[in-house]
PDB file of C-alpha atoms in Angstrom:
ATOM      1  CA  LEU A 128     -94.067 -35.849 -24.189  1.00  0.00           C
ATOM      2  CA  PRO A 129     -94.767 -37.839 -27.263  1.00  0.00           C
ATOM      3  CA  ALA A 130     -92.494 -41.135 -27.724  1.00  0.00           C
ATOM      4  CA  GLY A 131     -89.411 -40.534 -29.943  1.00  0.00           C
ATOM      5  CA  PRO A 132     -85.948 -39.165 -29.755  1.00  0.00           C
ATOM      6  CA  ARG A 133     -84.515 -37.674 -26.464  1.00  0.00           C
ATOM      7  CA  ARG A 134     -85.106 -34.081 -25.981  1.00  0.00           C
ATOM      8  CA  LYS A 135     -83.612 -31.424 -23.980  1.00  0.00           C
ATOM      9  CA  PHE A 136     -85.545 -28.485 -22.401  1.00  0.00           C
ATOM     10  CA  GLY A 137     -84.221 -25.464 -20.646  1.00  0.00           C
ATOM     11  CA  ILE A 138     -85.663 -25.216 -17.255  1.00  0.00           C
ATOM     12  CA  ARG A 139     -83.488 -22.184 -15.699  1.00  0.00           C
ATOM     13  CA  GLU A 140     -80.482 -20.123 -16.794  1.00  0.00           C
ATOM     14  CA  GLU A 141     -78.218 -18.464 -14.593  1.00  0.00           C
ATOM     15  CA  PHE A 142     -74.939 -16.461 -14.508  1.00  0.00           C
ATOM     16  CA  TRP A 143     -72.697 -17.057 -11.512  1.00  0.00           C
ATOM     17  CA  PRO A 144     -69.806 -14.529 -10.856  1.00  0.00           C
ATOM     18  CA  ALA A 145     -66.967 -16.575 -10.302  1.00  0.00           C
ATOM     19  CA  VAL A 146     -63.198 -16.138  -9.969  1.00  0.00           C
ATOM     20  CA  PHE A 147     -61.155 -18.870 -12.021  1.00  0.00           C
ATOM     21  CA  THR A 148     -57.945 -20.266 -10.970  1.00  0.00           C
ATOM     22  CA  HIS A 149     -55.337 -22.654 -12.521  1.00  0.00           C
ATOM     23  CA  LEU A 150     -54.169 -25.164  -9.755  1.00  0.00           C
ATOM     24  CA  LEU A 151     -50.838 -26.392 -10.417  1.00  0.00           C
ATOM     25  CA  ARG A 152     -48.732 -28.895  -8.553  1.00  0.00           C
ATOM     26  CA  PRO A 153     -45.801 -29.565 -10.754  1.00  0.00           C
ATOM     27  CA  SER A 154     -43.982 -31.992  -8.329  1.00  0.00           C
ATOM     28  CA  VAL A 155     -46.924 -34.360  -8.899  1.00  0.00           C
ATOM     29  CA  SER A 156     -48.110 -33.701 -12.577  1.00  0.00           C
ATOM     30  CA  ASP A 157     -47.609 -31.131 -15.268  1.00  0.00           C
ATOM     31  CA  GLN A 158     -51.232 -30.466 -15.662  1.00  0.00           C
ATOM     32  CA  ALA A 159     -53.278 -27.316 -14.664  1.00  0.00           C
ATOM     33  CA  PHE A 160     -56.684 -28.019 -12.983  1.00  0.00           C
ATOM     34  CA  VAL A 161     -59.150 -25.007 -13.549  1.00  0.00           C
ATOM     35  CA  ARG A 162     -61.616 -24.314 -10.738  1.00  0.00           C
ATOM     36  CA  ALA A 163     -64.101 -21.672 -10.189  1.00  0.00           C
ATOM     37  CA  GLU A 164     -64.572 -19.734  -6.730  1.00  0.00           C
ATOM     38  CA  VAL A 165     -68.335 -18.963  -6.481  1.00  0.00           C
ATOM     39  CA  ASP A 166     -69.809 -16.289  -4.175  1.00  0.00           C
ATOM     40  CA  LEU A 167     -73.567 -16.233  -4.818  1.00  0.00           C
ATOM     41  CA  ALA A 168     -75.847 -13.356  -3.533  1.00  0.00           C
ATOM     42  CA  GLU A 169     -78.335 -15.970  -2.527  1.00  0.00           C
ATOM     43  CA  PRO A 170     -77.945 -19.556  -1.527  1.00  0.00           C
ATOM     44  CA  ARG A 171     -78.497 -22.207  -4.087  1.00  0.00           C
ATOM     45  CA  ASP A 172     -79.456 -25.843  -3.712  1.00  0.00           C
ATOM     46  CA  ILE A 173     -78.694 -27.783  -7.029  1.00  0.00           C
ATOM     47  CA  PRO A 174     -79.234 -31.629  -6.495  1.00  0.00           C
ATOM     48  CA  ALA A 175     -76.791 -34.081  -7.789  1.00  0.00           C
ATOM     49  CA  GLY A 176     -77.150 -34.953 -11.632  1.00  0.00           C
ATOM     50  CA  THR A 177     -75.428 -34.929 -14.901  1.00  0.00           C
ATOM     51  CA  ALA A 178     -73.980 -31.638 -15.901  1.00  0.00           C
ATOM     52  CA  GLN A 179     -72.451 -30.376 -19.200  1.00  0.00           C
ATOM     53  CA  PHE A 180     -69.205 -28.493 -18.469  1.00  0.00           C
ATOM     54  CA  ALA A 181     -67.604 -25.890 -20.825  1.00  0.00           C
ATOM     55  CA  ILE A 182     -65.221 -22.902 -20.836  1.00  0.00           C
ATOM     56  CA  ASP A 183     -65.464 -20.224 -23.384  1.00  0.00           C
ATOM     57  CA  GLY A 184     -67.873 -22.493 -25.565  1.00  0.00           C
ATOM     58  CA  ALA A 185     -65.384 -25.575 -25.430  1.00  0.00           C
ATOM     59  CA  SER A 186     -67.028 -28.600 -24.155  1.00  0.00           C
ATOM     60  CA  LEU A 187     -65.269 -30.536 -21.435  1.00  0.00           C
ATOM     61  CA  GLY A 188     -67.676 -33.167 -21.053  1.00  0.00           C
ATOM     62  CA  LYS A 189     -70.325 -34.222 -18.855  1.00  0.00           C
ATOM     63  CA  ARG A 190     -69.716 -35.235 -15.183  1.00  0.00           C
ATOM     64  CA  GLN A 191     -71.621 -35.292 -11.782  1.00  0.00           C
ATOM     65  CA  PHE A 192     -72.646 -31.861 -10.258  1.00  0.00           C
ATOM     66  CA  SER A 193     -74.260 -30.670  -7.179  1.00  0.00           C
ATOM     67  CA  PHE A 194     -74.183 -27.446  -5.277  1.00  0.00           C
ATOM     68  CA  ALA A 195     -75.662 -26.208  -1.881  1.00  0.00           C
ATOM     69  CA  GLY A 196     -75.274 -22.831  -0.195  1.00  0.00           C
ATOM     70  CA  ARG A 197     -73.828 -19.559  -1.266  1.00  0.00           C
ATOM     71  CA  GLN A 198     -70.038 -20.242  -1.580  1.00  0.00           C
ATOM     72  CA  GLY A 199     -68.148 -23.151  -3.125  1.00  0.00           C
ATOM     73  CA  GLN A 200     -65.738 -24.254  -5.701  1.00  0.00           C
ATOM     74  CA  VAL A 201     -66.552 -25.839  -8.964  1.00  0.00           C
ATOM     75  CA  TYR A 202     -64.012 -27.865 -10.636  1.00  0.00           C
ATOM     76  CA  PHE A 203     -63.861 -28.017 -14.558  1.00  0.00           C
ATOM     77  CA  GLY A 204     -60.861 -30.308 -15.224  1.00  0.00           C
ATOM     78  CA  ILE A 205     -57.759 -29.753 -17.060  1.00  0.00           C
ATOM     79  CA  ASP A 206     -56.579 -27.016 -19.118  1.00  0.00           C
ATOM     80  CA  PRO A 207     -54.165 -28.410 -21.664  1.00  0.00           C
ATOM     81  CA  LEU A 208     -52.924 -24.643 -22.707  1.00  0.00           C
ATOM     82  CA  VAL A 209     -51.638 -24.351 -19.382  1.00  0.00           C
ATOM     83  CA  ARG A 210     -48.665 -26.638 -18.100  1.00  0.00           C
ATOM     84  CA  GLY A 211     -46.240 -26.618 -15.168  1.00  0.00           C
ATOM     85  CA  GLN A 212     -43.041 -28.433 -15.424  1.00  0.00           C
ATOM     86  CA  MET A 213     -40.447 -29.235 -12.857  1.00  0.00           C
ATOM     87  CA  GLU A 214     -36.794 -30.131 -13.407  1.00  0.00           C
ATOM     88  CA  LEU A 215     -34.093 -31.104 -11.022  1.00  0.00           C
ATOM     89  CA  VAL A 216     -31.159 -28.612 -11.877  1.00  0.00           C
ATOM     90  CA  SER A 217     -28.756 -30.014  -9.462  1.00  0.00           C
ATOM     91  CA  ARG A 218     -28.388 -32.447  -6.725  1.00  0.00           C
ATOM     92  CA  GLN A 219     -25.124 -32.425  -4.620  1.00  0.00           C
ATOM     93  CA  THR A 220     -23.782 -34.389  -1.576  1.00  0.00           C
ATOM     94  CA  GLY A 221     -20.583 -33.904   0.749  1.00  0.00           C
ATOM     95  CA  GLU A 222     -18.997 -33.570   3.869  1.00  0.00           C
ATOM     96  CA  GLN A 223     -18.144 -30.633   5.928  1.00  0.00           C
ATOM     97  CA  GLY A 224     -16.986 -29.610   9.305  1.00  0.00           C
ATOM     98  CA  PHE A 225     -13.986 -30.821  11.449  1.00  0.00           C
ATOM     99  CA  ILE A 226     -12.759 -34.210  10.212  1.00  0.00           C
ATOM    100  CA  ALA A 227     -16.039 -34.465   8.227  1.00  0.00           C
ATOM    101  CA  ASP A 228     -18.332 -34.825  11.015  1.00  0.00           C
ATOM    102  CA  ARG A 229     -21.359 -33.675   9.081  1.00  0.00           C
ATOM    103  CA  GLN A 230     -23.273 -34.602   5.744  1.00  0.00           C
ATOM    104  CA  THR A 231     -24.650 -32.234   3.365  1.00  0.00           C
ATOM    105  CA  LEU A 232     -27.069 -32.460   0.685  1.00  0.00           C
ATOM    106  CA  ALA A 233     -28.269 -29.741  -1.876  1.00  0.00           C
ATOM    107  CA  TRP A 234     -31.032 -29.757  -4.326  1.00  0.00           C
ATOM    108  CA  GLU A 235     -32.091 -26.913  -7.014  1.00  0.00           C
ATOM    109  CA  TRP A 236     -35.282 -26.987  -8.556  1.00  0.00           C
ATOM    110  CA  ARG A 237     -36.641 -25.254 -11.665  1.00  0.00           C
ATOM    111  CA  LEU A 238     -40.324 -24.754 -12.141  1.00  0.00           C
ATOM    112  CA  GLU A 239     -41.549 -23.422 -15.199  1.00  0.00           C
ATOM    113  CA  ILE A 240     -45.402 -22.515 -15.935  1.00  0.00           C
ATOM    114  CA  GLN A 241     -46.438 -21.934 -19.274  1.00  0.00           C
ATOM    115  CA  ASN A 242     -49.499 -20.199 -20.568  1.00  0.00           C
ATOM    116  CA  SER A 243     -50.180 -21.047 -24.185  1.00  0.00           C
ATOM    117  CA  SER A 244     -53.739 -19.794 -24.297  1.00  0.00           C
ATOM    118  CA  ALA A 245     -54.975 -16.658 -25.709  1.00  0.00           C
ATOM    119  CA  ALA A 246     -56.062 -15.256 -22.576  1.00  0.00           C
ATOM    120  CA  SER A 247     -54.400 -14.424 -19.098  1.00  0.00           C
ATOM    121  CA  VAL A 248     -54.902 -16.925 -16.379  1.00  0.00           C
ATOM    122  CA  ARG A 249     -54.646 -16.530 -12.539  1.00  0.00           C
ATOM    123  CA  VAL A 250     -52.384 -19.250 -11.240  1.00  0.00           C
ATOM    124  CA  ARG A 251     -52.048 -21.024  -7.682  1.00  0.00           C
ATOM    125  CA  LEU A 252     -48.770 -23.005  -7.510  1.00  0.00           C
ATOM    126  CA  GLU A 253     -48.597 -25.513  -4.601  1.00  0.00           C
ATOM    127  CA  GLU A 254     -45.415 -27.392  -3.656  1.00  0.00           C
ATOM    128  CA  PRO A 255     -44.882 -29.571  -0.670  1.00  0.00           C
ATOM    129  CA  LYS A 256     -42.918 -27.773   2.078  1.00  0.00           C
ATOM    130  CA  PRO A 257     -39.959 -30.174   3.021  1.00  0.00           C
ATOM    131  CA  GLN A 258     -40.506 -31.453   6.601  1.00  0.00           C
ATOM    132  CA  VAL A 259     -37.600 -31.894   9.102  1.00  0.00           C
ATOM    133  CA  ARG A 260     -38.280 -34.298  11.718  1.00  0.00           C
ATOM    134  CA  ASP A 261     -35.083 -34.309  13.820  1.00  0.00           C
ATOM    135  CA  GLU A 262     -33.582 -31.187  15.442  1.00  0.00           C
ATOM    136  CA  ARG A 263     -30.189 -32.477  14.565  1.00  0.00           C
ATOM    137  CA  ILE A 264     -30.948 -31.638  10.908  1.00  0.00           C
ATOM    138  CA  THR A 265     -30.645 -28.009   9.521  1.00  0.00           C
ATOM    139  CA  LEU A 266     -32.530 -27.280   6.226  1.00  0.00           C
ATOM    140  CA  GLN A 267     -31.907 -23.918   4.484  1.00  0.00           C
ATOM    141  CA  PRO A 268     -34.217 -23.265   1.616  1.00  0.00           C
ATOM    142  CA  THR A 269     -33.893 -20.561  -0.876  1.00  0.00           C
ATOM    143  CA  LEU A 270     -37.020 -19.772  -2.695  1.00  0.00           C
ATOM    144  CA  ASP A 271     -37.103 -17.356  -5.724  1.00  0.00           C
ATOM    145  CA  PRO A 272     -39.346 -15.560  -5.770  1.00  0.00           C
ATOM    146  CA  VAL A 273     -40.610 -15.986  -2.136  1.00  0.00           C
ATOM    147  CA  PRO A 274     -44.030 -17.689  -1.765  1.00  0.00           C
ATOM    148  CA  THR A 275     -47.230 -15.754  -1.520  1.00  0.00           C
ATOM    149  CA  GLU A 276     -48.211 -17.790   1.517  1.00  0.00           C
ATOM    150  CA  THR A 277     -47.028 -20.891   3.561  1.00  0.00           C
ATOM    151  CA  ASP A 278     -48.888 -23.170   5.811  1.00  0.00           C
ATOM    152  CA  GLY A 279     -47.525 -26.330   8.004  1.00  0.00           C
ATOM    153  CA  GLN A 280     -47.273 -28.359   4.502  1.00  0.00           C
ATOM    154  CA  LEU A 281     -47.381 -26.204   1.719  1.00  0.00           C
ATOM    155  CA  LEU A 282     -45.542 -23.571  -0.134  1.00  0.00           C
ATOM    156  CA  ILE A 283     -48.191 -21.407  -2.364  1.00  0.00           C
ATOM    157  CA  TRP A 284     -47.374 -18.912  -5.110  1.00  0.00           C
ATOM    158  CA  ARG A 285     -50.067 -16.930  -6.488  1.00  0.00           C
ATOM    159  CA  PHE A 286     -49.806 -14.857  -9.779  1.00  0.00           C
ATOM    160  CA  ASP A 287     -51.377 -13.860 -13.027  1.00  0.00           C
ATOM    161  CA  LEU A 288     -49.796 -15.043 -16.329  1.00  0.00           C
ATOM    162  CA  SER A 289     -50.331 -13.376 -19.558  1.00  0.00           C
ATOM    163  CA  PRO A 290     -51.288 -14.989 -23.007  1.00  0.00           C
ATOM    164  CA  GLY A 291     -48.154 -16.971 -24.295  1.00  0.00           C
ATOM    165  CA  ALA A 292     -46.047 -16.019 -21.239  1.00  0.00           C
ATOM    166  CA  LYS A 293     -44.139 -18.234 -18.869  1.00  0.00           C
ATOM    167  CA  GLN A 294     -43.233 -17.963 -15.117  1.00  0.00           C
ATOM    168  CA  ILE A 295     -39.854 -19.497 -13.713  1.00  0.00           C
ATOM    169  CA  LEU A 296     -39.490 -20.298  -9.999  1.00  0.00           C
ATOM    170  CA  ARG A 297     -36.368 -21.727  -8.583  1.00  0.00           C
ATOM    171  CA  THR A 298     -36.285 -23.560  -5.288  1.00  0.00           C
ATOM    172  CA  THR A 299     -32.857 -24.590  -3.442  1.00  0.00           C
ATOM    173  CA  TYR A 300     -32.590 -26.696  -0.217  1.00  0.00           C
ATOM    174  CA  ARG A 301     -29.493 -27.235   1.587  1.00  0.00           C
ATOM    175  CA  LEU A 302     -29.703 -29.906   4.262  1.00  0.00           C
ATOM    176  CA  THR A 303     -26.918 -30.476   6.961  1.00  0.00           C
ATOM    177  CA  ALA A 304     -27.122 -33.594   9.177  1.00  0.00           C
ATOM    178  CA  PRO A 305     -24.710 -35.779  11.370  1.00  0.00           C
ATOM    179  CA  LYS A 306     -22.723 -37.989   9.340  1.00  0.00           C
ATOM    180  CA  GLU A 307     -23.945 -41.326  10.780  1.00  0.00           C
ATOM    181  CA  MET A 308     -27.642 -40.304  10.296  1.00  0.00           C
ATOM    182  CA  ILE A 309     -29.455 -42.268   7.709  1.00  0.00           C
ATOM    183  CA  LEU A 310     -31.819 -39.846   5.661  1.00  0.00           C
ATOM    184  CA  ASP A 311     -34.972 -40.395   3.906  1.00  0.00           C
ATOM    185  CA  THR A 312     -35.097 -37.707   1.626  1.00  0.00           C
ATOM    186  CA  GLY A 313     -38.273 -38.646   0.079  1.00  0.00           C
ATOM    187  CA  LEU A 314     -39.528 -39.529  -3.350  1.00  0.00           C
ATOM    188  CA  ARG A 315     -37.668 -36.644  -5.167  1.00  0.00           C
TER     189      ARG A 315
END
C-alpha cells in the first residue's frame, strides 16, 4: 500500500439471519437495548477487533466485536425510539387481623412500553420477581397481563409492539407479615 491517507478494504461480506429483540428493564432504566439472536448454518470464528455497528443504515458507532460458533447474541446498543417507563401508582400500609396483629403493605406499579419507531419491534420485558425470605410473610401478586415466563428471580413478558403503539402492564403486590417484623422492601 502506498503511503498516505488511511484506506478501507472490504474483505468479506455476509448476511446473517437474526431475530432482533428489544430488551427492557423499566425498574432499572427507561432504555431499550437491541440484541440479535444469531443462528448460522455453519460456525464462524471472527477474532476480536473493532466493528462498525448500524441498524437500517443508521450508524450506532464503533465497538469491539468477536464471534465464535454457530449461535450467539450480538448487542447493538440503545434504541432511543423505544422506551419503557415504570410508575408507582400507589403504596399503602395498614394493619389487619384480631387486635391488629399483622401488618400489610401493597404496591401497584404501571409499566408503559412505547414504540415511537416506524417499524414493529419484538420486546422482551424483564422485571425482578419479589423474593420472600421468611415463611411468616405472605405475598400475593396480581400481574396484568400474566408473564410469558418466569424463573426463580425474573418475570418475563414477550410481545410485539406495532409502530407508534404502546403496551401497558400493571403489577400489584400485597404483602402480609407479623406486626413486630421489620421488613426490608428493597430499593423501590
